Amino acid sequence: PPASAPRGDLMFLLDSSASVSHYEFSRVREFVGQLVAPLPLGTGALRASLVHVGTRPYTEFPFGQHSSGEAAQDAVRASVQRMGDTHTGLALAYAKEQLFAEAAGARPGVPKVLVWVTDGGSSDPVGPPMQELKDLGVTVFIVSTGRGNFLELSAAASAPAEKHLHFVDVDDLHIIVQELRGSILDAMRPQQLRATEITSSGFRLAWPPLLTADSGYYVLELVPSAQPGAARRQQLPGNATDWTWAGLDPDTDYDVALVPESNVRLLRPQQLRV
C-alpha cells in the first residue's frame, strides 16, 4: 500500500448483552457495517476485528480474517446477539491479552484503534482495563446510544473527549458514520518515520506529512553504523512523504535521521535504525 495509506489494527467492541434490545442491536450492527465497508482492509495494511460483550467475550472474527471492507461488512451483518450480562471490563481485558498483545500475534509498531459501541452500562469496572489498553497505545473511540454516564465515558475515551466520544440516538447513528470513519483513518495513518520494502541493497522510508511545500524542507541522513564518516544526505521538499535508498551494502546496519527544517515551527528529528 502507499506510504500514506492507513495501516493498523481496528477492533469493534459491541454490547451484545441482554441489556440491549434486538432492535437496538440490529441498528448498531448496521452502523458498524457501514463504518467498515469502505475501509481499505488488506494484508500488511488495515485489519479489523469484531468482539461481542456478554457474560463472556466472543470474537466474531479476528484480525486478518477478512481482506476487504465488504467481506467484513457481510460478517458484521451476519453476527448474532450473544445476550447474557454486560461484562465490558472482562471483554476489554480479553482484547488486551488475546488480540492487541504481541504475544497473541498483534503486529508491533502499527496503530491500534478500539471502537466501543455501548448502551452506556457495564456490570463490571471498565476504567482499569481500558486504561491498560490506552497504556499500550490503543486509541479509544466510544459511541454511546444515550444512556451512559458522561463523566465515566469521557474518562474512558481517548483525549480529547470531544473528538473520541459520541452520544447518538440509536436511530441517528448514520449521522456520524462519515465523521467517525475519517477520525479512525486519521488515527491509522503513519505517525512516525518507518522503513518498508527492505531488500539486501536498499529500503523505502515513509513518514507522515509534517511539512508543506511552502513551510520548509527535509534533510535525510543515512549513516552506516560501523562507518560514521560515510554519511549520505538527501534534501527533499516539504510535501515529500517517502524516499527510497538504493545501492546499499547487504548485512549492514544503517542509522537514518529525518530532519524537518521548518520556517513555521520547531519539529524534532526522527531517527531509525534499519
Short mmCIF file of C-alpha atoms in Angstrom, two decimals, residues 2 11 24 31 49 71 78 80 100-101 139 146-147 165 172 174 186 192 208 226 232 238 241 243 265 274:
data_model
loop_
_atom_site.label_atom_id
_atom_site.label_comp_id
_atom_site.label_asym_id
_atom_site.label_seq_id
_atom_site.Cartn_x
_atom_site.Cartn_y
_atom_site.Cartn_z
CA PRO A 2 1.11 3.65 -0.41
CA MET A 11 -11.33 -3.56 16.81
CA GLU A 24 -31.04 -1.65 19.04
CA PHE A 31 -23.90 1.12 11.78
CA SER A 49 -11.86 -7.48 14.27
CA ALA A 71 -16.35 -9.03 3.42
CA ALA A 78 -24.40 -11.94 9.89
CA VAL A 80 -25.90 -12.79 16.22
CA PHE A 100 -3.83 -6.49 20.98
CA ALA A 101 -0.84 -8.20 22.65
CA THR A 139 -6.78 4.94 20.57
CA GLY A 146 -27.61 7.80 25.03
CA ARG A 147 -27.84 6.24 28.49
CA LEU A 165 -16.81 10.29 22.41
CA ASP A 172 -29.41 8.51 14.27
CA HIS A 174 -25.89 7.01 10.43
CA ASP A 186 -6.58 9.64 10.73
CA GLN A 192 6.44 8.43 12.53
CA PRO A 208 3.56 11.47 7.91
CA ALA A 226 30.23 0.95 11.51
CA ARG A 232 24.92 10.34 2.86
CA GLY A 238 8.29 19.84 2.33
CA THR A 241 6.40 11.72 2.47
CA TRP A 243 12.19 8.27 -0.22
CA ARG A 265 7.56 25.80 13.90
CA VAL A 274 17.47 -0.27 9.60
#
